[in-house]
Coordinates of C-alpha atoms in Angstrom, one line a residue:
Chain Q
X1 CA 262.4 143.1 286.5
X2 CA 261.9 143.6 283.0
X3 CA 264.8 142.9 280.0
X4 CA 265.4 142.1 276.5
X5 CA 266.5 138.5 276.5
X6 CA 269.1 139.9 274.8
X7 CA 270.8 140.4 278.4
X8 CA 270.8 136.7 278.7
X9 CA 271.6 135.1 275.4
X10 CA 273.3 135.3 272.0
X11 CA 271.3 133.7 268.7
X12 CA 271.8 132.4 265.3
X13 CA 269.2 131.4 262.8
X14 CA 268.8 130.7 259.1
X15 CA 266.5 128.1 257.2
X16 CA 265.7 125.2 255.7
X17 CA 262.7 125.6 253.1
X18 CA 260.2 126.8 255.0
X19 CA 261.5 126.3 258.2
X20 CA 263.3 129.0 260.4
X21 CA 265.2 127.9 263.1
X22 CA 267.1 130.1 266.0
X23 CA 269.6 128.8 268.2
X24 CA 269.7 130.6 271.7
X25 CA 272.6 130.3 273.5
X26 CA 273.3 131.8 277.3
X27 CA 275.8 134.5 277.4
X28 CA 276.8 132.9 280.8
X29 CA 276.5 129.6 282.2
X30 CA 273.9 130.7 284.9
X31 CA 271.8 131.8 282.4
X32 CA 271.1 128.6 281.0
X33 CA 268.0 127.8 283.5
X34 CA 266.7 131.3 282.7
X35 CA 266.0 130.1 279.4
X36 CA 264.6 126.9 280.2
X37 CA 262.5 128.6 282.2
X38 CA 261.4 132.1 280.4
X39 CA 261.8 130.6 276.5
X40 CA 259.1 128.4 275.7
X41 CA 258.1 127.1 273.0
X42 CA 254.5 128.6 273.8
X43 CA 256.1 131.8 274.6
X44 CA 258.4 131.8 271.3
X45 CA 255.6 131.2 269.1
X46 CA 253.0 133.9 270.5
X47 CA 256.4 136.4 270.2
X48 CA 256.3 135.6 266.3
X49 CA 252.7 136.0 266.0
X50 CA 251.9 135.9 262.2
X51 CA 255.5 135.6 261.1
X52 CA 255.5 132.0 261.9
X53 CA 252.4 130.1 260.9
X54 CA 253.2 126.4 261.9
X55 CA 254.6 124.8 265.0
X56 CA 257.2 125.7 266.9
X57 CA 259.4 123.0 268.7
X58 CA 262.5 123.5 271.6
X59 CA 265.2 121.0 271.6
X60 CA 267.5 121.4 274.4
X61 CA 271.5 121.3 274.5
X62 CA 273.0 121.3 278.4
X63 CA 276.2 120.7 277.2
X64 CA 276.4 124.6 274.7
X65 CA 274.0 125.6 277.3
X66 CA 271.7 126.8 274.4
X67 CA 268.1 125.8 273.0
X68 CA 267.2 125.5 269.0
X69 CA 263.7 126.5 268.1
X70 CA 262.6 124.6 265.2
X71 CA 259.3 126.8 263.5
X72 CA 257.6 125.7 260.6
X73 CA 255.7 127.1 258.3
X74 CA 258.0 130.5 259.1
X75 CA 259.5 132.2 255.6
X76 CA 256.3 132.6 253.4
X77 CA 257.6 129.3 251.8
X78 CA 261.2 129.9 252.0
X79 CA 263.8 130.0 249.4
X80 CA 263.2 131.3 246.5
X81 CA 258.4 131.2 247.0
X82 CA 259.3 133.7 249.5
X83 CA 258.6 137.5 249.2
X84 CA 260.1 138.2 252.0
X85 CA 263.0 140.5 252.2
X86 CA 264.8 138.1 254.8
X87 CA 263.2 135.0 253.1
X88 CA 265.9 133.0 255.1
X89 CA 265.4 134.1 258.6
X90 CA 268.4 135.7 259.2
X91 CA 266.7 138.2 261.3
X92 CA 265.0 135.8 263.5
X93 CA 267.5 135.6 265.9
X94 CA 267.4 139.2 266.8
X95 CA 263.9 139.0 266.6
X96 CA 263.7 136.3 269.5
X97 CA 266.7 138.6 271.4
X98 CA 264.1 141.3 271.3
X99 CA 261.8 139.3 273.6
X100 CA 261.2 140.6 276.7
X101 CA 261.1 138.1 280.1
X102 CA 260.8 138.8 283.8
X103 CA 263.7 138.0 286.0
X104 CA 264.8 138.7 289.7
X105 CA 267.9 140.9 290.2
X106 CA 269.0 137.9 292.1
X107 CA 269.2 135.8 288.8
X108 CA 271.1 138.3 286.7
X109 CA 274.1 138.8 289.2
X110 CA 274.2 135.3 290.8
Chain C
X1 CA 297.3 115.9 262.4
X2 CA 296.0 117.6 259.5
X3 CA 294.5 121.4 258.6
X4 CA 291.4 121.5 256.6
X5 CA 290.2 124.9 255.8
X6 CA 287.3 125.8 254.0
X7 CA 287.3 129.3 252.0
X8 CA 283.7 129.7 250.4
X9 CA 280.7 129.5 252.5
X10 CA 278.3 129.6 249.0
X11 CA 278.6 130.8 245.7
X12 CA 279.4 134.3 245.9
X13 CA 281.7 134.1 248.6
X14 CA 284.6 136.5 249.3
X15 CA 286.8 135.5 246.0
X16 CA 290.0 136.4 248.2
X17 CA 288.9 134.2 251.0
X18 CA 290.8 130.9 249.7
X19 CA 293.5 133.0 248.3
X20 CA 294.9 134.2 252.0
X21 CA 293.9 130.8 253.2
X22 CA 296.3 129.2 251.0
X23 CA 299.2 132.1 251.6
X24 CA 298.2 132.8 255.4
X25 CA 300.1 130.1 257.2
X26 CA 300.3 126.0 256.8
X27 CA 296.9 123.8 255.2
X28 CA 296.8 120.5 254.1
X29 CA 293.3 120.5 252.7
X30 CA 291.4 123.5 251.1
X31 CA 287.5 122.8 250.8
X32 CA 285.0 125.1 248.8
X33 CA 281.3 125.0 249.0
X34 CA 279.6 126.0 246.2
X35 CA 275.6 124.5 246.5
X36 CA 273.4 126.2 247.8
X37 CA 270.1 124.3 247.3
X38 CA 268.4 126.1 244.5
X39 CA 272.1 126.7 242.6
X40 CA 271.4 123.0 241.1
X41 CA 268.6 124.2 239.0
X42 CA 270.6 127.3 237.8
X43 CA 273.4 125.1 236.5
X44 CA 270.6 122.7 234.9
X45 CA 269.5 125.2 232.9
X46 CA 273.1 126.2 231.9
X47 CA 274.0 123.3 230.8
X48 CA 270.8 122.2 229.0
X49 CA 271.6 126.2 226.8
X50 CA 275.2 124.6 226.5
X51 CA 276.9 121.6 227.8
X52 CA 280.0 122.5 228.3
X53 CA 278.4 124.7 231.1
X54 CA 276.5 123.7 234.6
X55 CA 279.3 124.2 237.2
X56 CA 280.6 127.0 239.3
X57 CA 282.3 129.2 237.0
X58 CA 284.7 130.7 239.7
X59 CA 286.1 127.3 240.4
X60 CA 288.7 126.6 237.5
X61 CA 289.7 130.5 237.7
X62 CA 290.8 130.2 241.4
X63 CA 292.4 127.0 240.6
X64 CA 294.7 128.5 238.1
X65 CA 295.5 131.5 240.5
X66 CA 296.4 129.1 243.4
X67 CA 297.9 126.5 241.2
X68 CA 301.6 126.9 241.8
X69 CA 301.0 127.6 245.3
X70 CA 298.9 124.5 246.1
X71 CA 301.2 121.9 243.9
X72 CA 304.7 123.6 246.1
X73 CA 302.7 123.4 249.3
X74 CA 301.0 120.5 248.9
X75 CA 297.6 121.6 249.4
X76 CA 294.9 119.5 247.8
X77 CA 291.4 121.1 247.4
X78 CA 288.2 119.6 247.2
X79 CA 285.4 121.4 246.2
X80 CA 281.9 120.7 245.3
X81 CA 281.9 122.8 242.4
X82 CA 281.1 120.8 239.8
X83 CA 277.4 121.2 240.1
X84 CA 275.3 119.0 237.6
X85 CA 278.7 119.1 235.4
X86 CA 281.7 117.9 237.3
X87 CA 283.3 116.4 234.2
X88 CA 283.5 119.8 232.1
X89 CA 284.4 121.7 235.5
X90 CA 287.3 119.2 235.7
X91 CA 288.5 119.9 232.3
X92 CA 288.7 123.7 232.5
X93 CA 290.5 122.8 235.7
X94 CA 293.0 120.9 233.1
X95 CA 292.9 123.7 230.9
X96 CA 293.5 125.9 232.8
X97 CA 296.0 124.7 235.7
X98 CA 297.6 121.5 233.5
X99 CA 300.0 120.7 236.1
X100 CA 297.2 119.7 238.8
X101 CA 295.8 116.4 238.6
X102 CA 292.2 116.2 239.1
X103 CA 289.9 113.9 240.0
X104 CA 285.8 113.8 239.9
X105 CA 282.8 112.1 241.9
X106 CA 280.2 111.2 240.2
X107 CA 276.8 109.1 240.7
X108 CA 274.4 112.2 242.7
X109 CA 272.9 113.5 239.7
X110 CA 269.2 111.0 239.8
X111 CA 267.2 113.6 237.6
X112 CA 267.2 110.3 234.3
X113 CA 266.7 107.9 237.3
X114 CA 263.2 109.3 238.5
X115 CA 260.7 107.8 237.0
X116 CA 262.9 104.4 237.4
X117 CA 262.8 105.4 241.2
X118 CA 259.5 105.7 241.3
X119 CA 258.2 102.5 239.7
X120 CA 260.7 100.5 242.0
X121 CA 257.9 102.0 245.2
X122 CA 260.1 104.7 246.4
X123 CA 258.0 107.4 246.6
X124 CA 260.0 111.1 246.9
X125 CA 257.6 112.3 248.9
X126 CA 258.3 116.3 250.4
X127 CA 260.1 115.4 253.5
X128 CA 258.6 118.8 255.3
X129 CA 255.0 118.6 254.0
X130 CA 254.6 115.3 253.3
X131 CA 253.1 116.0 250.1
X132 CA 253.5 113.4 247.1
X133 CA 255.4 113.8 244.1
X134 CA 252.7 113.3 241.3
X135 CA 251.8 117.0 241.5
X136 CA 255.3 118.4 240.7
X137 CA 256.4 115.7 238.4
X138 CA 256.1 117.0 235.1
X139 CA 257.7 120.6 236.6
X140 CA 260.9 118.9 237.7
X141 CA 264.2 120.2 236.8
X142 CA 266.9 119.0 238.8
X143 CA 267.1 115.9 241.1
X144 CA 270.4 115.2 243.1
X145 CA 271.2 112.8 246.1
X146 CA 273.8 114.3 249.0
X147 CA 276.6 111.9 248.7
X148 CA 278.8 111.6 251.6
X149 CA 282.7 111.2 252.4
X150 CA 283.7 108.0 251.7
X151 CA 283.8 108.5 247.7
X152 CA 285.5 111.8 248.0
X153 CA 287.9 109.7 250.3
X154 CA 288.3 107.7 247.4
X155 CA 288.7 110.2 245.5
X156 CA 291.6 111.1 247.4
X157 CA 293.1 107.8 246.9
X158 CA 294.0 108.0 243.3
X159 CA 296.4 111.1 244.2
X160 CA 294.7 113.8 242.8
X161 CA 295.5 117.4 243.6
X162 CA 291.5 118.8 243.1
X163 CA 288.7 116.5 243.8
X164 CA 285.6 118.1 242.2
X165 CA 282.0 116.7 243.1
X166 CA 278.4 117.4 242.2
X167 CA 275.6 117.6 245.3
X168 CA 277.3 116.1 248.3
X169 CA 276.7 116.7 252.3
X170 CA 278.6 120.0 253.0
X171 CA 280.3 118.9 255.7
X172 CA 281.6 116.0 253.9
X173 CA 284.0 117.8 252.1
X174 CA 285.9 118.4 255.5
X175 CA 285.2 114.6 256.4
X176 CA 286.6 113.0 253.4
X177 CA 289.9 113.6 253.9
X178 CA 289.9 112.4 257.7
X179 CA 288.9 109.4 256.2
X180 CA 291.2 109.7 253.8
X181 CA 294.3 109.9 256.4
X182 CA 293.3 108.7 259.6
X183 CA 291.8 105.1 257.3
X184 CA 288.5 105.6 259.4
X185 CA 285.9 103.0 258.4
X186 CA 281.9 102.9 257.6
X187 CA 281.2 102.6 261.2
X188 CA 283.7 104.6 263.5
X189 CA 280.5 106.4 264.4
X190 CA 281.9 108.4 266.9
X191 CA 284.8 109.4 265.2
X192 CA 282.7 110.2 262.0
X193 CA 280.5 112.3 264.1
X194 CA 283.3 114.3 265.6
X195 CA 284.9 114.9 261.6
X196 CA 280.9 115.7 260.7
X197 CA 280.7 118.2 263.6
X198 CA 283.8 120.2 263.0
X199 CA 282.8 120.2 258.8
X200 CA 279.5 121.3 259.7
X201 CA 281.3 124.3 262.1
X202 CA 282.7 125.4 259.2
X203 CA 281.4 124.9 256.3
X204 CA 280.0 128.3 256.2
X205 CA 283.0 129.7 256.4
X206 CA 283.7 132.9 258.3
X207 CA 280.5 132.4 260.3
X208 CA 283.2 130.1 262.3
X209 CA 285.7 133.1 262.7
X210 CA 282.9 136.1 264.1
X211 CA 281.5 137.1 261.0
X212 CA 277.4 137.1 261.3
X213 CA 277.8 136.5 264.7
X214 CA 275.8 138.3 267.7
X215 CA 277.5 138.3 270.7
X216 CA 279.7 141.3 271.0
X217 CA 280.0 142.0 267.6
X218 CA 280.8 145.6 267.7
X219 CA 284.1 144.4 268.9
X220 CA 284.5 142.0 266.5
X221 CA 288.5 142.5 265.4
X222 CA 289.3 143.2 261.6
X223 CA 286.0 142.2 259.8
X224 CA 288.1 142.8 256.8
X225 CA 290.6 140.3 257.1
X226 CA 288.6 137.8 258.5
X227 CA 290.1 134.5 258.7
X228 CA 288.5 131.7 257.5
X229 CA 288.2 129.1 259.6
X230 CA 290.7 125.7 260.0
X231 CA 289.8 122.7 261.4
X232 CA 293.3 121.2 262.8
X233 CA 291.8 117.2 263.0
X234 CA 293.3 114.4 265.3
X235 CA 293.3 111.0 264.4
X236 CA 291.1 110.4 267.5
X237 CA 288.5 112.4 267.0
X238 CA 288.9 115.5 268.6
X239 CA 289.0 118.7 266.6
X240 CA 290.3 122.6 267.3
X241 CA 288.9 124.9 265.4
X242 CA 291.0 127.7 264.8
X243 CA 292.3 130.5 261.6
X244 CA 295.8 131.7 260.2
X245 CA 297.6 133.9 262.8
X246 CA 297.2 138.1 262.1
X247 CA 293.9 137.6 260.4
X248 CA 290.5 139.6 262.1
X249 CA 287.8 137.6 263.6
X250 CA 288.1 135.3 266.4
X251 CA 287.3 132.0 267.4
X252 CA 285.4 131.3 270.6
X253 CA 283.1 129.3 271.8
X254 CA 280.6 131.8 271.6
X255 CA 281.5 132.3 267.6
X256 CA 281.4 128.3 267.3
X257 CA 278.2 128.0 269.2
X258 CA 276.3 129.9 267.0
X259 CA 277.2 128.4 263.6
X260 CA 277.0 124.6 265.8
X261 CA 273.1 125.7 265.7
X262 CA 273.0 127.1 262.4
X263 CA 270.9 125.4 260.7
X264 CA 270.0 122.3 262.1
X265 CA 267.1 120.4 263.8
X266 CA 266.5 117.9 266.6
X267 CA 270.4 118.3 267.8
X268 CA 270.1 114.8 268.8
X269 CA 269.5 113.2 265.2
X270 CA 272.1 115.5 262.9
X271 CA 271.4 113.6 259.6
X272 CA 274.0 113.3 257.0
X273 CA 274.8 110.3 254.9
X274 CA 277.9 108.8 256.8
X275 CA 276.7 109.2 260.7
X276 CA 273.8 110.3 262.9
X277 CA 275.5 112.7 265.0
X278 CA 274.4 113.7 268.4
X279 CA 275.0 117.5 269.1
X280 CA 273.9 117.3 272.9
X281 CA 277.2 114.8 273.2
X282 CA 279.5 117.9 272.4
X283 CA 282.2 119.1 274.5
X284 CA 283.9 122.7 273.9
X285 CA 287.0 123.6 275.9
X286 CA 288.8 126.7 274.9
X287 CA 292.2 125.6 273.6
X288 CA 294.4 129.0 273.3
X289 CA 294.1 132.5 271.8
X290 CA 291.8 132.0 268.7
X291 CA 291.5 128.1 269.0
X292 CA 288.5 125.9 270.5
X293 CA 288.2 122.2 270.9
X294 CA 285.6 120.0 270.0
X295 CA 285.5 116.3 271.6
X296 CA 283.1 113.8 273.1
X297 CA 281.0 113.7 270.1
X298 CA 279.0 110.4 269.7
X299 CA 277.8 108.9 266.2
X300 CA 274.8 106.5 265.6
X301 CA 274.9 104.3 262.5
X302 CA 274.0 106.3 259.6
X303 CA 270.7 106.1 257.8
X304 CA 269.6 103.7 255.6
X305 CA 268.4 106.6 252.9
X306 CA 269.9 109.8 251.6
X307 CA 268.6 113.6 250.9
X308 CA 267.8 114.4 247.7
X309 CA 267.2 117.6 246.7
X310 CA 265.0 117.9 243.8
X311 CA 264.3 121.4 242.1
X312 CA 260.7 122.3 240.1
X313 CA 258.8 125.2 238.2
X314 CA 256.6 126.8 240.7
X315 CA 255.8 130.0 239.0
X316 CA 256.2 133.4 238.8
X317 CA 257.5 136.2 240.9
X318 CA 258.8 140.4 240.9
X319 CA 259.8 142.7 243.8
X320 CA 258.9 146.2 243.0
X321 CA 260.3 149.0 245.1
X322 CA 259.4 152.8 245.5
X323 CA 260.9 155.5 248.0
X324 CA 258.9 158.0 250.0
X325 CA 260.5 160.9 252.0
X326 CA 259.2 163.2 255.1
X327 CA 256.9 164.1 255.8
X328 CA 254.4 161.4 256.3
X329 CA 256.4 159.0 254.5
X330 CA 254.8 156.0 256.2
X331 CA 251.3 157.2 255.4
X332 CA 252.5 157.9 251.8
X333 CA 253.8 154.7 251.4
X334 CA 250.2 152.9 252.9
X335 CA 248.0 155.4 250.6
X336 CA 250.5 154.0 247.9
X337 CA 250.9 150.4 248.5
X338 CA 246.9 150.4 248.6
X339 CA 246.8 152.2 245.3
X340 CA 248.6 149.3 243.5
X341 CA 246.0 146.5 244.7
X342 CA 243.4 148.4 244.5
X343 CA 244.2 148.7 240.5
X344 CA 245.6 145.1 240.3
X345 CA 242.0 144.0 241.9
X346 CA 240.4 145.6 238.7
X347 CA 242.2 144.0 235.6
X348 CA 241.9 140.5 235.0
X349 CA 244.8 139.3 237.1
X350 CA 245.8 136.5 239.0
X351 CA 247.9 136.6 242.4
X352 CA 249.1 133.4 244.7
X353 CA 250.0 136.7 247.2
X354 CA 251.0 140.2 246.8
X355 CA 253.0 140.7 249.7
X356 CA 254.1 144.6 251.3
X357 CA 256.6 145.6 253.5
X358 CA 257.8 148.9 254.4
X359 CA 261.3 149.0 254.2
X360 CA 262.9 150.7 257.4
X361 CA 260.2 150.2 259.2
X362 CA 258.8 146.6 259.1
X363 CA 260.2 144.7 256.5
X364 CA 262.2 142.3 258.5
X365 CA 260.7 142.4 262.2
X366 CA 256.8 142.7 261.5
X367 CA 255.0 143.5 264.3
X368 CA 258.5 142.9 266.1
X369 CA 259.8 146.2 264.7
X370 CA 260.8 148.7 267.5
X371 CA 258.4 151.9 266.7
X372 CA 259.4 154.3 264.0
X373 CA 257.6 157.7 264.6
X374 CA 258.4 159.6 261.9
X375 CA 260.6 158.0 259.8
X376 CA 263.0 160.2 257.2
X377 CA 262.2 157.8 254.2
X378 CA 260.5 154.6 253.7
X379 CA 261.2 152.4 251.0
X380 CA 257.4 150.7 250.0
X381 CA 258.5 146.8 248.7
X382 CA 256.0 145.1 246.8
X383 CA 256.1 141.3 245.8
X384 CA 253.7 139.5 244.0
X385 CA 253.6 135.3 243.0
X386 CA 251.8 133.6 240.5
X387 CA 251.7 130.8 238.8
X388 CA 250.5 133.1 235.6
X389 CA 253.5 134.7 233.9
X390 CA 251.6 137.3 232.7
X391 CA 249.9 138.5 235.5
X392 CA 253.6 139.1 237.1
X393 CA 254.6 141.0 234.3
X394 CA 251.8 143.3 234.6
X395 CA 252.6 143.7 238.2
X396 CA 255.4 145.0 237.1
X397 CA 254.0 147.7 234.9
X398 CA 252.3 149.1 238.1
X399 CA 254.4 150.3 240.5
X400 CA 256.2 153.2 238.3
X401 CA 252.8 155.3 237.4
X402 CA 252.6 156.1 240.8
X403 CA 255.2 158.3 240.3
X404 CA 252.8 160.6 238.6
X405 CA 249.7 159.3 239.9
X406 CA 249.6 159.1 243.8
X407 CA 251.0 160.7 246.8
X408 CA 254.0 163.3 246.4
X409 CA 257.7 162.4 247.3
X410 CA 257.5 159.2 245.0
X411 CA 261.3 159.0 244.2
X412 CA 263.8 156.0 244.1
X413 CA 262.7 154.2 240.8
X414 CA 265.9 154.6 239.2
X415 CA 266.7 150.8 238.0
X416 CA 263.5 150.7 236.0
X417 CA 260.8 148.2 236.7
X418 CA 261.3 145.0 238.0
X419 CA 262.4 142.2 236.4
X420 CA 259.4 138.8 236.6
X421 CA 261.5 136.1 237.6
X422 CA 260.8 132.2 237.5
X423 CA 260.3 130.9 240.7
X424 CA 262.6 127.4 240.9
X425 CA 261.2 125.7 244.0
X426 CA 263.0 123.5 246.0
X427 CA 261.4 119.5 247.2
X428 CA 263.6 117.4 249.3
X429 CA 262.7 113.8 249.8
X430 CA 264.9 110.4 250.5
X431 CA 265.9 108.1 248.3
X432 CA 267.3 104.4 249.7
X433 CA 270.9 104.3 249.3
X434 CA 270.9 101.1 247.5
X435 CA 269.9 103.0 244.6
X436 CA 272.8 105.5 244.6
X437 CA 275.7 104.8 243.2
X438 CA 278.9 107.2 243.3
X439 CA 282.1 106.2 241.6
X440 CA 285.3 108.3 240.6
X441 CA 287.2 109.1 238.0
X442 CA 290.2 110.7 237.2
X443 CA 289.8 113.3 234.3
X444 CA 293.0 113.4 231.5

């Protein structure tokens, strides 16, 4: 099935320059390999399309059972270059919760 | 154990937020962030118009409201509000509250030092593009290095009630006096990576406590009284976070998750001056009602250079904002927003970008936006940059004619045109710590 990985996880982002980063972190513990598997950097960066020009990195945290992406090149130059009304990617976290992933029913009770 | 608290996330802050933390229930510490990275340049432009000025100018008024309570209780505060002025922040503090003793560190401000840095081979370049320094040079208008704890430690040493600093690492504040009580040295890594950790949780204050915070917000208790957020800190390392009892918010892992992420990198390599932290080495265990513990964190030595943050020039900018209503307010605000370039196109103008977004139905999201059919209103946001002052303030001059000349509904222009405003841009680079040197002083 279908969902919003907003089932799955909780997020935070915010900035630094130009770089947006979102920390994704599993609502429960089983949700943790979901991630790894579903939210990939790939993926993440084709979901932001032309709001993220540069690269976009994963880092992993086992222990919060959460993931950081790191994307460059993501605020129209951040701070205060920006035009942008969220110039410091405060929204990007429930922009990446608004992705949408395939999971078994299996996963999401179990 | 000790309770550090910190009650201002940035400048602008809930003003009440360190009041209730002082009043709420029992603190030893009381830290107050004031930097954020572009605030430098602000103050360096104060003070250069006056130079009594170029510090946060809420400091010394909260000091003298908290005063009494602070000397009874004990509380000492430590605050990086002095900005590129800590000297003239301290003395208002004097004025103004002449029963505290205060204290200042000094030694981050590098902006006479720069060309002396440079000539000795270290090179400033961007540390995100990469990009040398000779281009911005002549633009530059503040330059400060992130100090870490151990002067603010020794700050502490000489007794003082306030300690007031210039650029230093935010968590540091929340550091320093762990150092300051538990005698921690230079290369306790791990304990100096657990102190780092729990200053970084909440040194943007209520983001600790469930403010800003996804999961579950809508039953989020008592936005407003949220608590801001205590650190109570052991002597070997491990840390609860927590807030006063009967304030709103909560603390749980979830709410100290989010703000561990906030902001950072590789989670492996957390930079700041004192310790390399490693976030994957965290343990959370939930530690009562309201109240989770950090512990397990390790520390690798700290690096042999430090952040600076150095602010230029980079030009010119203005947001300009009109309101459409139904019907067809999206297609009003398109036939609009192409109206402006179109007429910007024809004059002798020069753009970096002119940027749209319509407001309610894009502006944040993009192409992420859910779909809007037909929307009520849309607000259409222009912004334009340009290294050409004049060009901007033209700009300006062309969203308000539309009023007259373009599609009906045109409403919402009430505050006038927009203001051009200069763009202060923001370079971080490193800078070896041998050529940094903080020291302290007490202020009479």
């Amino acid at each position: 099935m279908t969902v919003y990985l907003s089932r799955l996880a909780h997020a935070r982002s915010g900035d630094k320059g130009d770089i947006s980063n979102v920390g994704l972190i599993a609502k429960e513990p089983q949700f943790y390999g979901l991630l790894l598997r579903e939210v990939t950097a790939e993926r993440v960066k084709a979901h932001f399309g032309a709001l993220v020009k540069g690269r976009v990195t994963r880092y992993e945290l086992p222990n919060l059972r959460a993931l950081n992406f790191v994307m460059e090149q993501a605020l129209d130059g951040g701070g205060t270059i920006s035009l942008r009304t969220d110039a410091q990617g405060k929204t990007h976290g429930a922009a990446l919760l608004a992705m949408k992933i395939e999971v078994s029913t299996d996963e999401l009770t179990h | 154990m000790i309770r550090i608290a910190n009650g201002q996330g940035f400048w602008g802050d809930w003003l009440e937020g360190p009041v209730r933390l002082v009043d709420g229930g029992p603190l030893d510490y009381l830290t107050l962030d004031y930097l954020a990275e572009v605030t430098m340049s602000i103050l360096q432009k104060q003070r250069r118009r006056d130079p009594s000025l170029g510090y946060a100018r809420d400091f010394p008024p909260l000091i003298a409201r908290i005063g009494e309570r602070i000397k009874r209780s004990r509380i000492r505060v430590i605050a990086n509000a002095g900005g590129v002025n800590p000297v003239a922040c301290a003395r208002e503090v004097r004025r103004l509250a002449p029963q505290l003793e205060v204290a200042v560190v000094l030694g981050d401000d590098i902006l006479s030092e720069i060309d002396h840095l440079l000539q000795a081979g270290q090179e400033l370049r961007n540390m995100d593009t990469g990009a040398p320094i000779a281009g911005i040079r002549e633009q530059i208008q503040s330059a400060n290095v992130y100090i870490g704890a151990f002067p603010l430690a020794e700050a502490l040493r000489t007794g003082a009630d306030v300690v007031i600093t210039g650029r230093c690492a935010d968590a540091a504040l929340s550091l320093a006096p762990m150092i300051h009580e538990f005698g921690w040295k230079e290369d306790d890594w791990d304990l100096l990576a657990g102190g780092i950790v729990a200053g970084h949780v909440i040194e943007c204050s209520t983001q600790a406590t469930g403010g800003n915070c996804h999961l579950d917000w809508q039953s989020t208790p008592d936005f407003a009284h949220i608590g801001f957020p205590i650190i109570e800190a052991s002597a070997n390392g491990d840390m609860v976070i927590t807030k006063h009892a009967g304030t709103g918010g909560r603390v749980t892992q979830g709410t100290v998750k989010e703000q561990l992420l906030y902001e950072i990198g590789n989670p492996a390599q957390y930079m700041t001056p004192d310790v390399i932290a490693d976030f994957r080495t965290i343990q959370l265990h939930d530690d009562g009602h309201d109240r989770v513990r950090i512990s397990g964190v390790q520390g690798q030595p700290r690096p042999q250079q430090l952040k600076a943050s150095i602010s230029y020039h980079y030009g010119w900018k203005a947001v300009g904002t009109l309101v459409y209503s139904a019907p067809e307010a999206l297609a009003k605000a398109r036939v609009a927003d192409g109206m402006v370039r179109q007429r910007l196109s024809e004059l002798p103008l020069h753009f970096e970008k002119i940027h749209t977004e319509f407001f309610g139905v894009n502006a944040c999201h993009a192409h992420l936006a859910s779909r809007v059919d037909e929307p009520a209103e849309v607000q259409l946001r222009i912004g334009a940059r340009s290294g050409d002052r004049e060009s901007i303030e033209r700009f300006t001059r062309e969203l308000i004619p539309l009023v007259l000349n373009g599609p009906p509904t045109a409403t919402g222009y009430g505050e006038g045109r927009p203001q051009a405003r200069e763009i202060v841009a923001y370079w971080p680079a490193l800078v070896l710590r041998s050529a940094v040197l903080p020291r302290v002083e007490v202020v009479e």
